Short mmCIF file of C-alpha atoms and ligand atoms in Angstrom, two decimals:
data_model
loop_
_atom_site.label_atom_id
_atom_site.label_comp_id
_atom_site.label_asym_id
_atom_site.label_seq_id
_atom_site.Cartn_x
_atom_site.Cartn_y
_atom_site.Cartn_z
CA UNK A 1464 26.82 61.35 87.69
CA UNK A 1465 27.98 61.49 91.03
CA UNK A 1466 31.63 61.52 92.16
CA UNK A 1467 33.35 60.73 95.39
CA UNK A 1468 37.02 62.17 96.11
CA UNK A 1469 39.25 60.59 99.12
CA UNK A 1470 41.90 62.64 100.58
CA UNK A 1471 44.28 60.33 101.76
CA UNK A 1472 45.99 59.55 104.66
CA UNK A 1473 43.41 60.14 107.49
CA UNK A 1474 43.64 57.37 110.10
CA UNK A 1475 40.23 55.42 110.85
CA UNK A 1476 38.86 54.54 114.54
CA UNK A 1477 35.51 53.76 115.65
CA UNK A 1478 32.84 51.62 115.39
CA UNK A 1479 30.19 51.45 112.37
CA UNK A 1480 26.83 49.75 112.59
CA UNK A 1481 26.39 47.48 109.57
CA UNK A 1482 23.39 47.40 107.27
CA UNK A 1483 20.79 44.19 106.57
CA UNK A 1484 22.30 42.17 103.86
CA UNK A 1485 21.50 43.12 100.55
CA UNK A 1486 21.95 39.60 98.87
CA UNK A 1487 19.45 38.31 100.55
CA UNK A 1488 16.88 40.98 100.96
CA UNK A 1489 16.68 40.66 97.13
CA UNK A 1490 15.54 36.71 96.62
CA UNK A 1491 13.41 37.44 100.28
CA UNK A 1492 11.35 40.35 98.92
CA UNK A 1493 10.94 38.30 95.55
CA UNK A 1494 9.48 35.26 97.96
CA UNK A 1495 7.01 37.41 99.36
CA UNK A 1496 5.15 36.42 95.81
CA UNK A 1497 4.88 33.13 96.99
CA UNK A 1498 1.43 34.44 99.29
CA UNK A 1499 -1.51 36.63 98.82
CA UNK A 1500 -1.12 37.80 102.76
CA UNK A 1501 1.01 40.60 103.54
CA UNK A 1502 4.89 40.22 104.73
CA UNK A 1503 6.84 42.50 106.90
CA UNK A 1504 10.31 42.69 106.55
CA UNK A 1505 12.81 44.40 108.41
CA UNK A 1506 16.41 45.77 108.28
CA UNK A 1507 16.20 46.19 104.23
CA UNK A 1508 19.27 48.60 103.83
CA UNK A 1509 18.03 51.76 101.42
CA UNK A 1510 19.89 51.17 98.04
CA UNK A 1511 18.69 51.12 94.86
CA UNK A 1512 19.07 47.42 94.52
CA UNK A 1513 16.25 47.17 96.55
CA UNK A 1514 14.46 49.87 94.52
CA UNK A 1515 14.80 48.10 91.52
CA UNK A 1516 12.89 44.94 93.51
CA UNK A 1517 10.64 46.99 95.03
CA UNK A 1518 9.69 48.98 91.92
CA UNK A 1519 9.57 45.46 90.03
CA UNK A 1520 6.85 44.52 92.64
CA UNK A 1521 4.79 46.72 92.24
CA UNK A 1522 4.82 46.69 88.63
CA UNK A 1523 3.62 43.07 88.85
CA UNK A 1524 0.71 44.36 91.15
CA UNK A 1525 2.26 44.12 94.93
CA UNK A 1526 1.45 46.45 97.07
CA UNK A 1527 3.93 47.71 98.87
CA UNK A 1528 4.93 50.30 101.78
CA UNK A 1529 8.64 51.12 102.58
CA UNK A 1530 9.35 52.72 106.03
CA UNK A 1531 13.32 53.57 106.90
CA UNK A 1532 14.25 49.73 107.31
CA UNK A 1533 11.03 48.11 107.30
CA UNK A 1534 8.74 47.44 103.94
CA UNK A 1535 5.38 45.64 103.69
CA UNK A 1536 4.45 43.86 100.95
CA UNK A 1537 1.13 42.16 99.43
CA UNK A 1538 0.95 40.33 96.45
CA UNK A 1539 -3.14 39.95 96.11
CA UNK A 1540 -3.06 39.32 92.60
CA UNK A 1541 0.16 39.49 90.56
CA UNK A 1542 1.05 39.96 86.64
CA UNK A 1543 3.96 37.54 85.68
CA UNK A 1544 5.56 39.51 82.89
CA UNK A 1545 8.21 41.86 84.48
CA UNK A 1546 9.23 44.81 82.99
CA UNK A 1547 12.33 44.77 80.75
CA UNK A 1548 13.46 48.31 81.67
CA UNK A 1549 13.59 47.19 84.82
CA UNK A 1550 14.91 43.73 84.88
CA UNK A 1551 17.52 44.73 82.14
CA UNK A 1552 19.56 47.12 85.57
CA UNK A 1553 19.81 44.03 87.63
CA UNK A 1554 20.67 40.86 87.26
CA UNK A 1555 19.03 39.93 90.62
CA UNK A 1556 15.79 40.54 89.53
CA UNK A 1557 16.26 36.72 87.78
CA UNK A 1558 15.22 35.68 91.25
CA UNK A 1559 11.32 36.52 90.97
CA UNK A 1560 11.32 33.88 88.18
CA UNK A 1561 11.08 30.87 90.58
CA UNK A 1562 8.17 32.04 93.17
CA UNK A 1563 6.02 33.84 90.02
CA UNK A 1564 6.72 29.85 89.21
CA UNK A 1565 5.87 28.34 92.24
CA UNK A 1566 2.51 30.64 92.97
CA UNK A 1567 0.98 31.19 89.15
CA UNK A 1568 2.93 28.43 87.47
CA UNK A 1569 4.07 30.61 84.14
CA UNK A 1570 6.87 33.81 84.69
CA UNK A 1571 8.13 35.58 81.77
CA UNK A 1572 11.48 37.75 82.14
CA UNK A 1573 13.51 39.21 80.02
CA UNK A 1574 17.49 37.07 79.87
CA UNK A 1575 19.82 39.42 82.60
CA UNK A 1576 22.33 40.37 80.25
CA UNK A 1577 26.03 39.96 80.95
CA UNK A 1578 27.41 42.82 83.27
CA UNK A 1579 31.64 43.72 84.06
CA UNK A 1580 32.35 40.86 85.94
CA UNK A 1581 31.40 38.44 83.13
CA UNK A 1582 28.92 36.54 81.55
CA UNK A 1583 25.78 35.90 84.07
CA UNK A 1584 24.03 32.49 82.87
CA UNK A 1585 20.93 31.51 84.33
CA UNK A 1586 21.22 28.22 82.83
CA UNK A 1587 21.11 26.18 86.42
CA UNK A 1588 18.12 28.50 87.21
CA UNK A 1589 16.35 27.12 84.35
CA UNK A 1590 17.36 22.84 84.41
CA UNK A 1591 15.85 23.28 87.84
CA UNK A 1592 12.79 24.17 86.60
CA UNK A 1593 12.77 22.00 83.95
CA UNK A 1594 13.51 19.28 86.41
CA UNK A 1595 10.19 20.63 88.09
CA UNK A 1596 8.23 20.11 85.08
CA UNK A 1597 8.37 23.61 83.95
CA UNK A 1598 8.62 24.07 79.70
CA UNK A 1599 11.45 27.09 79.46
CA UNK A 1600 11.60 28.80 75.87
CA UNK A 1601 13.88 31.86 75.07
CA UNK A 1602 13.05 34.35 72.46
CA UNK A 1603 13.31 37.87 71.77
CA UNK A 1604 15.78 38.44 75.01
CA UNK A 1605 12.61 36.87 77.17
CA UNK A 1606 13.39 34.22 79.39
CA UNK A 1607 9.00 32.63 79.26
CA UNK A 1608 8.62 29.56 81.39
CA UNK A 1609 5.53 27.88 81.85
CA UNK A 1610 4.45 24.76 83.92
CA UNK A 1611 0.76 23.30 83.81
CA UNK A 1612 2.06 20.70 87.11
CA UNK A 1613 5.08 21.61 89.12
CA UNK A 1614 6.17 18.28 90.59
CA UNK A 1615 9.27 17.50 92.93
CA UNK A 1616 12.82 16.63 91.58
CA UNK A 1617 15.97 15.63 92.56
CA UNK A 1618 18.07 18.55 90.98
CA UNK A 1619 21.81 18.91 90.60
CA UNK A 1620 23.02 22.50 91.08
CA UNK A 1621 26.51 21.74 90.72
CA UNK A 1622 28.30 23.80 87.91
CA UNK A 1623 32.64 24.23 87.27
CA UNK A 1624 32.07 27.66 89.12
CA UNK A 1625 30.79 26.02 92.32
CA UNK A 1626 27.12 26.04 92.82
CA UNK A 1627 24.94 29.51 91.80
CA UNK A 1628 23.57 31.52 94.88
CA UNK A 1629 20.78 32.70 93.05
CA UNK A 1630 19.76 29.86 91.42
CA UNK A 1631 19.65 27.97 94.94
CA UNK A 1632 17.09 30.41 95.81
CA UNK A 1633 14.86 30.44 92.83
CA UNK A 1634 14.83 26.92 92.43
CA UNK A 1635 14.38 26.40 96.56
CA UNK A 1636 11.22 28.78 95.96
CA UNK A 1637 9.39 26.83 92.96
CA UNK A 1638 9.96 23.93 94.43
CA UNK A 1639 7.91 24.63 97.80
CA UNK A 1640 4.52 24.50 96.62
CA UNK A 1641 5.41 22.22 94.09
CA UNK A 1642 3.84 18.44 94.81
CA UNK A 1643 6.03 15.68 96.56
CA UNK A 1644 10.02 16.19 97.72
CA UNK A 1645 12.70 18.04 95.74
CA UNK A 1646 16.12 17.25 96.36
CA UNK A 1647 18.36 20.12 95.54
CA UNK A 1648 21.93 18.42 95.18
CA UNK A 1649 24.98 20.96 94.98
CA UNK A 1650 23.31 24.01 96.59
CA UNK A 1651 24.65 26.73 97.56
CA UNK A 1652 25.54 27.01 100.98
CA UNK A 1653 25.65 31.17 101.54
CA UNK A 1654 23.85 32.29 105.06
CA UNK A 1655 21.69 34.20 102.24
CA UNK A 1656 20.24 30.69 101.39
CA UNK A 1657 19.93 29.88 104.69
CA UNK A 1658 18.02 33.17 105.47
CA UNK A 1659 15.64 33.11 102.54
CA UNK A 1660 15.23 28.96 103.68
CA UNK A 1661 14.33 30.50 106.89
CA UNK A 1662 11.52 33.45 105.78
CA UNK A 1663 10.13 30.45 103.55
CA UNK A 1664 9.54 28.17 106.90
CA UNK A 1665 8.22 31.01 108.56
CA UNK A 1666 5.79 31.34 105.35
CA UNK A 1667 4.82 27.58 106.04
CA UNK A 1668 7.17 25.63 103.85
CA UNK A 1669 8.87 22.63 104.95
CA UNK A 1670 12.74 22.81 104.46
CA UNK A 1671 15.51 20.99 105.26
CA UNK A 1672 19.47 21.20 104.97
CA UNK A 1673 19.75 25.45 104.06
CA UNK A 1674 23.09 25.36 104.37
CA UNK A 1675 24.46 22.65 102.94
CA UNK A 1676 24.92 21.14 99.46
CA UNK A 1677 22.19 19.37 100.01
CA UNK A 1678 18.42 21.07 100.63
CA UNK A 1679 14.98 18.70 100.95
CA UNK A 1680 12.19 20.32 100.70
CA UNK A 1681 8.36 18.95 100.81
CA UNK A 1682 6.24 20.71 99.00
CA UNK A 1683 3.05 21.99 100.92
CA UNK A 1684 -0.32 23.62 99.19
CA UNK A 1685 -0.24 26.94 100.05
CA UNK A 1686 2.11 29.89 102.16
CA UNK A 1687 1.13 32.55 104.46
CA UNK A 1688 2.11 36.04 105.19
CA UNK A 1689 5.33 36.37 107.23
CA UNK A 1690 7.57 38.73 109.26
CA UNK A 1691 11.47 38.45 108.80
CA UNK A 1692 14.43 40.71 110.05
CA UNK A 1693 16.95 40.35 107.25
CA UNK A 1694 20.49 38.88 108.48
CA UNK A 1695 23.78 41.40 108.74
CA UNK A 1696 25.27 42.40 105.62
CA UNK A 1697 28.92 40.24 105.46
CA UNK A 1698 30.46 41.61 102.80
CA UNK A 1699 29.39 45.30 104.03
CA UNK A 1700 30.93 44.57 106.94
CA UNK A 1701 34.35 42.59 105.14
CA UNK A 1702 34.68 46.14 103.34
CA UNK A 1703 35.03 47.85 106.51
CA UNK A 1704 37.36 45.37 107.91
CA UNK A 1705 39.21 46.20 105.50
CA UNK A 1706 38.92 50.44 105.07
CA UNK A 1707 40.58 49.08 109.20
CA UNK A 1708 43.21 47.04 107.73
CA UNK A 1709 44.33 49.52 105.13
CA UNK A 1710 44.27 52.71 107.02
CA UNK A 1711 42.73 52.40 110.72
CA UNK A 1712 44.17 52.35 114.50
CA UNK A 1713 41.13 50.01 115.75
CA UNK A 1714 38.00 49.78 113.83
CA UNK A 1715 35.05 47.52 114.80
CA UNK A 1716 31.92 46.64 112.79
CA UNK A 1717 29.09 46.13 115.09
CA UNK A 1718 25.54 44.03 114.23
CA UNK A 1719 27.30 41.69 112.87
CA UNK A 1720 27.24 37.58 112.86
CA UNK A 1721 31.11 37.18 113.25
CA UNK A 1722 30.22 33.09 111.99
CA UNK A 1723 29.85 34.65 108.71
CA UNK A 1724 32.29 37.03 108.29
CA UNK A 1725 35.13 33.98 109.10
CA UNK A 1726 36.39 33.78 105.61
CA UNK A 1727 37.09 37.18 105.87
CA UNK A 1728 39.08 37.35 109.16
CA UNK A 1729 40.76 34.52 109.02
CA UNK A 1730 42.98 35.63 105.79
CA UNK A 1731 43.21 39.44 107.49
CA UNK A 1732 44.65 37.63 110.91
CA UNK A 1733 46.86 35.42 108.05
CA UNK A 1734 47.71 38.96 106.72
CA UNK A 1735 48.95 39.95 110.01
CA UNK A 1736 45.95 41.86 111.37
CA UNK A 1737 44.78 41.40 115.24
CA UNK A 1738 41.10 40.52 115.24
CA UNK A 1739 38.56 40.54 118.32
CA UNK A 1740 35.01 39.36 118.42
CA UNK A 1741 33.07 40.60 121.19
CA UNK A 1742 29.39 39.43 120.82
CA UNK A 1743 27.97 40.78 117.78
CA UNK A 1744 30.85 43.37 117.12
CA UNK A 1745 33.95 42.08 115.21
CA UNK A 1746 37.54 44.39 114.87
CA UNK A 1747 40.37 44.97 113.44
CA UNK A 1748 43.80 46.78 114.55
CA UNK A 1749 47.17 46.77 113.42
CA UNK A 1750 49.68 43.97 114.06
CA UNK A 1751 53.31 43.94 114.09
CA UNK A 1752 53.99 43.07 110.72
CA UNK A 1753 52.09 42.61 107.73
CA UNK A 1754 52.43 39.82 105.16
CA UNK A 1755 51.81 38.85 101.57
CA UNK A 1756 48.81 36.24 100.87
CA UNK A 1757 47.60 33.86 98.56
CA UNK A 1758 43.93 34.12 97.84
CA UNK A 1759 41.26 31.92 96.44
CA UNK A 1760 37.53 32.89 95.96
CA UNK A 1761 35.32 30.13 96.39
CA UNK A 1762 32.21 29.32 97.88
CA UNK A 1763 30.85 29.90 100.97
CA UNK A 1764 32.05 29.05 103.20
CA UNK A 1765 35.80 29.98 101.35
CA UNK A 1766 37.01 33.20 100.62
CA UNK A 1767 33.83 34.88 99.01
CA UNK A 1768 34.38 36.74 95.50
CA UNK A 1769 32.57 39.78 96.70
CA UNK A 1770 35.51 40.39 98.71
CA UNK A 1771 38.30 40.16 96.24
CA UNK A 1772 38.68 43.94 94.85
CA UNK A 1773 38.61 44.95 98.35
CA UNK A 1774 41.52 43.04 99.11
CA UNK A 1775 43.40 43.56 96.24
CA UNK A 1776 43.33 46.82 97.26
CA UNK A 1777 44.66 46.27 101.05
CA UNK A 1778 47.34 43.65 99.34
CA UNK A 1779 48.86 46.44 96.91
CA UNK A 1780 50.50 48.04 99.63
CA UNK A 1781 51.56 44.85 101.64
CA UNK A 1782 55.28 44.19 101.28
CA UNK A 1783 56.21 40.74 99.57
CA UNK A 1784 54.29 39.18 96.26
CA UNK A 1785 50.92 38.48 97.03
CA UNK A 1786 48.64 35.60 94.47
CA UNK A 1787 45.15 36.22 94.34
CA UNK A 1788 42.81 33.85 92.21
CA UNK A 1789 39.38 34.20 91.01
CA UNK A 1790 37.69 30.72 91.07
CA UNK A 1791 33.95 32.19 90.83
CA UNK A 1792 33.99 34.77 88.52
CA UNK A 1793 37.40 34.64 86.56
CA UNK A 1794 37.07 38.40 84.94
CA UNK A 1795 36.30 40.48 87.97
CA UNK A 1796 39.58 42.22 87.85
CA UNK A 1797 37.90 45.45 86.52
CA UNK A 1798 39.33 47.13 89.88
CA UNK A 1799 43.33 46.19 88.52
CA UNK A 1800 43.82 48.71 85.41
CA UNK A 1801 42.45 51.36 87.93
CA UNK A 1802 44.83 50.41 90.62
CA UNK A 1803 47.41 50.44 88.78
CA UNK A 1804 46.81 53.49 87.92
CA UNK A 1805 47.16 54.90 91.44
CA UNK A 1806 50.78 53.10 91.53
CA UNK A 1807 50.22 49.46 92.59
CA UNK A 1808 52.02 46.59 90.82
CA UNK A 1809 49.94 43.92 89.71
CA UNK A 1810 50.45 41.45 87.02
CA UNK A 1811 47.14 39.63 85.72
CA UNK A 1812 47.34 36.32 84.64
CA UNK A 1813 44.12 34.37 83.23
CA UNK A 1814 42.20 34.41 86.68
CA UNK A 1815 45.16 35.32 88.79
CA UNK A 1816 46.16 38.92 90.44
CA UNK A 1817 50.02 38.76 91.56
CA UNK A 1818 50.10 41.70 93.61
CA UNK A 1819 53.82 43.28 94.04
CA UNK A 1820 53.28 45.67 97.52
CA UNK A 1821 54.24 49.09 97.05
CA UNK A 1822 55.01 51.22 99.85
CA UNK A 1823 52.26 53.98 98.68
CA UNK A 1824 49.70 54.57 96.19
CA UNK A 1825 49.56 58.00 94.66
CA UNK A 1826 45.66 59.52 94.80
CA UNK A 1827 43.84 59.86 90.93
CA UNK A 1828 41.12 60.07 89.36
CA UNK A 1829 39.95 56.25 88.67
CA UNK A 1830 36.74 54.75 87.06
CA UNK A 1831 34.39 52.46 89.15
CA UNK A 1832 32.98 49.14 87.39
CA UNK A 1833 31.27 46.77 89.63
CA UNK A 1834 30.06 47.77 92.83
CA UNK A 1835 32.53 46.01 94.58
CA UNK A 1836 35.20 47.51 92.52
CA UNK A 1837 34.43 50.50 93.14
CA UNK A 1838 34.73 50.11 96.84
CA UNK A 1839 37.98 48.91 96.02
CA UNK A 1840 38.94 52.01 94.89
CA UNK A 1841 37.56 53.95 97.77
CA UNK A 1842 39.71 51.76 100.18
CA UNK A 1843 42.69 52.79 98.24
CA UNK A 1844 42.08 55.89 98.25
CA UNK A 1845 41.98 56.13 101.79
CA UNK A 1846 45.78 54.91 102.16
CA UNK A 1847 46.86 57.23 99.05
CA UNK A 1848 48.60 60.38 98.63
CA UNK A 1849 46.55 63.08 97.64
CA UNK A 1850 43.09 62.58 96.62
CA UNK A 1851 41.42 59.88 94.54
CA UNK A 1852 38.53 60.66 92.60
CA UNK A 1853 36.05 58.12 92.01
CA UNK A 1854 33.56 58.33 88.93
CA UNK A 1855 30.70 56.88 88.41
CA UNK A 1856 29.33 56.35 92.02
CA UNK A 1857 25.96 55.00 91.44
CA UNK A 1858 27.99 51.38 91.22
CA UNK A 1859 28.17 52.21 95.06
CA UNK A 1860 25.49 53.18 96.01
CA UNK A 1861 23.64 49.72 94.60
CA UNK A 1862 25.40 47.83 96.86
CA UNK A 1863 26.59 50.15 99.77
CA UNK A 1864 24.21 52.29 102.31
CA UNK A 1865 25.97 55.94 102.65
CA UNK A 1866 29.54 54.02 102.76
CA UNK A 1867 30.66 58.01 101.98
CA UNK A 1868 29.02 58.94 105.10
CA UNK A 1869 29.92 55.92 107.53
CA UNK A 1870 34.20 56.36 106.85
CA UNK A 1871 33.88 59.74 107.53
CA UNK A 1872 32.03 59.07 110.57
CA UNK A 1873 35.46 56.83 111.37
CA UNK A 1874 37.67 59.61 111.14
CA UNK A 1875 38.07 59.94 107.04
CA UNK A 1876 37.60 62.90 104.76
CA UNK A 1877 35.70 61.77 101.76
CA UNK A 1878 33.41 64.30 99.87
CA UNK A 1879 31.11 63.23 97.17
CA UNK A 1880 30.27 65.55 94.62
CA UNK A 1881 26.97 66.20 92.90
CA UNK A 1882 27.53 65.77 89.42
C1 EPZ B 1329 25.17 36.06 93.89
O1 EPZ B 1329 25.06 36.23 92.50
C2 EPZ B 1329 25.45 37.44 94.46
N1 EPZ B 1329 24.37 38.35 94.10
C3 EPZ B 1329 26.77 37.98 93.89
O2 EPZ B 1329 27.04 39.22 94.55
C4 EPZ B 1329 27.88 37.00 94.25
O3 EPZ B 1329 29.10 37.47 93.68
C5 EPZ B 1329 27.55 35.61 93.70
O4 EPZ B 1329 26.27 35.19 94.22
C6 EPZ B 1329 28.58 34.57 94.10
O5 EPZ B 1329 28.69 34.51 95.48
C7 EPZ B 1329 23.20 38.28 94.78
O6 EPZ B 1329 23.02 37.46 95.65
C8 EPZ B 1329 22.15 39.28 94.40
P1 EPZ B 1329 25.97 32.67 91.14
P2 EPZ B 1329 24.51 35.01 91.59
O7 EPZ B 1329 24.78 32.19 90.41
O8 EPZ B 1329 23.63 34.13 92.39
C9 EPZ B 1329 27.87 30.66 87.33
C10 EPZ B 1329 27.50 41.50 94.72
O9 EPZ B 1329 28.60 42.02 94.56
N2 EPZ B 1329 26.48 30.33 86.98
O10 EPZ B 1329 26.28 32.09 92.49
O11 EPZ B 1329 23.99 35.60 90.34
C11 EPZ B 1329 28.13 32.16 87.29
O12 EPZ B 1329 28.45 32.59 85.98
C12 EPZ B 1329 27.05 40.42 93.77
O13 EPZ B 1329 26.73 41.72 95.68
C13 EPZ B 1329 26.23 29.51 85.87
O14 EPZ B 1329 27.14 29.07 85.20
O15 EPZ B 1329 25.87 34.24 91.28
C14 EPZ B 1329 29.30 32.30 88.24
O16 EPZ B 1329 30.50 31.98 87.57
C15 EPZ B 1329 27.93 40.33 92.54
N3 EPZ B 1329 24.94 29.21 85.55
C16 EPZ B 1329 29.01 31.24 89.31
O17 EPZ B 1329 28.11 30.31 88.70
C17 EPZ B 1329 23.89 29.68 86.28
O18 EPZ B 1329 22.71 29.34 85.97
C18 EPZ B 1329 28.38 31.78 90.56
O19 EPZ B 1329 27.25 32.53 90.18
C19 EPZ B 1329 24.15 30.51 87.40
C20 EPZ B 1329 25.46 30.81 87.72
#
């Protein structure tokens, strides 16, 4: 397995272009199901998220053609069994249960299992299509859902962890060839769901409200083929924000929608950080002082979870007692055993990270979890002494195109290490 050390202390500067977004490249390249007619989509980042989706396609009889950002795909005739070998290394791949739905009316996948940052139900996924008039049974780790007649629903999403992203998606996508108007109550309101909602009306569905808690959508009898560039990757560009909070003179993202990354800037302004937006190209640069913050991941459009490890890792060196609390996922703390163990002082409670800033970290060799954990990790390591080596690097690269590569381009000295 790969391994990434950071030598600390290198100051960043520069500007990085950011990637497509890889959140919603997933449940788009799942909707191109939804047609026999061949889709084009563009600005897919290369990770092996996207892979996985891609190799799931065409084990369920897609054709498809990858070239750098841009992949074509045609699902003539589809199987709707997907593999488990595949399935079972990402939970995304849940999200081809709703348009195998929608298009052949039976899917049959195995159950995602749980993964580091806690259980991952799929229980919303499946009352939505129940509420469609879809039968769901579970057995032998197979998720097997079959409906003779999908008919519209009013569906509530809501669920004590805020709505599921997901789940949005998959039901959004069963529902829009379905017959007569679903009402999806409590949706999620990510620009992901907006952005799939958006490829689907280009397709020829009728949609209304991607965005809000509330999505209409009338269903319609067939789709057509499509071409969609894939939005800017937030959180991609929220990492580097930060790798320009912990360690950089000025560092701007660029490609960017600078709407989306707001619940990102606004607590690194809080946090004492000047930030400018300049068209598409957002930055960050040093203020006079720094200060201590109290974090809560919510939904969009709050603080998003996918942004809490990286944080954690620009508060452990912030003087004063920062709180951080995990309303979404309350185990994803994987990244707080290994920061501690570069130095930083922070007491969990239950859901809650109270981060004591410590002038320094001290560089070691620390063990990546999630993938956004592990970019935690590689932030620290940037403001560390010495050198931090990261194991288990493939976390990384699911989630993250070359992020070795793009800090260095910005002035850091990171090496990764062929295992
Ligand atoms: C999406 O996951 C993202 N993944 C996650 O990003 C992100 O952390 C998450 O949304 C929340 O924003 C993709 O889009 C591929 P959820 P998703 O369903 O849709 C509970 C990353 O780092 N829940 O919104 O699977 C669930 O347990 C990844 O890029 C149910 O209870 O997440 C969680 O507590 C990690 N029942 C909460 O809802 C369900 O049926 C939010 O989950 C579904 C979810």
């Amino acid at each position: 397995m790969d391994k990434i050390l950071v030598h600390g202390g290198r100051r960043l500067r520069g500007t990085v272009k950011i990637s497509g977004s890889k959140n919603s490249a997933l449940p788009i390249l799942a909707a191109t199901l939804l047609t026999k007619e061949p889709c084009t989509i563009s600005r897919v980042p290369d990770l092996s998220d996207i892979h996985y989706m891609l190799t799931i396609l065409s084990e369920l009889g897609c054709e498809v053609e990858r070239a750098s950002g841009m992949v074509q795909i045609r699902a003539e005739k589809v199987k709707t069994h997907a593999p488990y070998d595949i399935v079972r290394k990402m939970r995304a791949s849940v999200c081809i249960l709703g348009p195998l739905l929608g298009r052949e009316h039976r899917a049959t996948v195995s159950l995602p299992g749980g993964c580091v940052i806690g259980d991952r139900p799929i229980d919303l996924h499946l009352r939505g299509f129940e509420a469609l008039g879809a039968s769901v049974k579970v057995s032998n780790g197979n998720v097997m859902i079959l409906a003779p007649k999908l008919t519209g629903a009013t569906i509530s999403l809501r669920s004590t962890f805020g709505s599921t992203v997901l789940g949005t998606g998959n039901v959004m996508m069963a529902a829009v060839l379905a017959d007569g108007q679903t009402i999806i109550d409590g949706a999620a309101e990510e620009p992901e769901v907006v952005d799939l909602a958006n490829f689907l009306i280009a397709m020829g569905a009728k949609i209304d409200g991607a965005g809000t808690r509330r999505i209409t959508i009338e269903g319609v009898k067939e789709l057509h083929g499509a071409k969609h560039e894939v939005i800017p990757d937030r959180i991609e560009a929220g990492t580097f924000l930060v790798a320009g909070a912990i360690s950089g003179d000025e560092v701007t993202v660029s490609r960017v929608n600078p709407e989306h990354l707001l619940a990102v800037t606004s607590p690194l302004r809080e946090a004492g950080f000047h930030i400018t937006v300049n068209g598409n190209k957002v930055s960050v640069s040093p203020g006079p002082k720094r200060r201590a913050l109290k974090l809560d991941t919510i939904p969009y459009p709050g603080f998003p979870t996918d942004m809490q490890a990286q944080m954690c890792a620009l508060l452990a060196t912030t003087d004063g007692i920062s709180v951080v609390s995990e309303h979404v996922f309350p185990n994803r703390f994987m990244h707080v055993a290994e920061l501690k163990r570069m130095g930083a002082n922070i007491d969990l409670q239950g859901p809650t990270a109270v981060i004591t800033g410590v002038p320094k970290l001290s560089g070691a060799p620390v063990m990546a979890s999630d993938l956004r954990a592990s970019a935690a990790l590689v932030l620290a390591g940037l403001q560390a002494d010495g050198v931090t080596e990261v194991n288990r690097v493939y976390h990384i690269d699911r989630g993250y195109e070359s992020i070795d590569e793009k800090l260095n381009e910005l002035g850091a000295e990171i090496e990764r290490v062929k295992a």
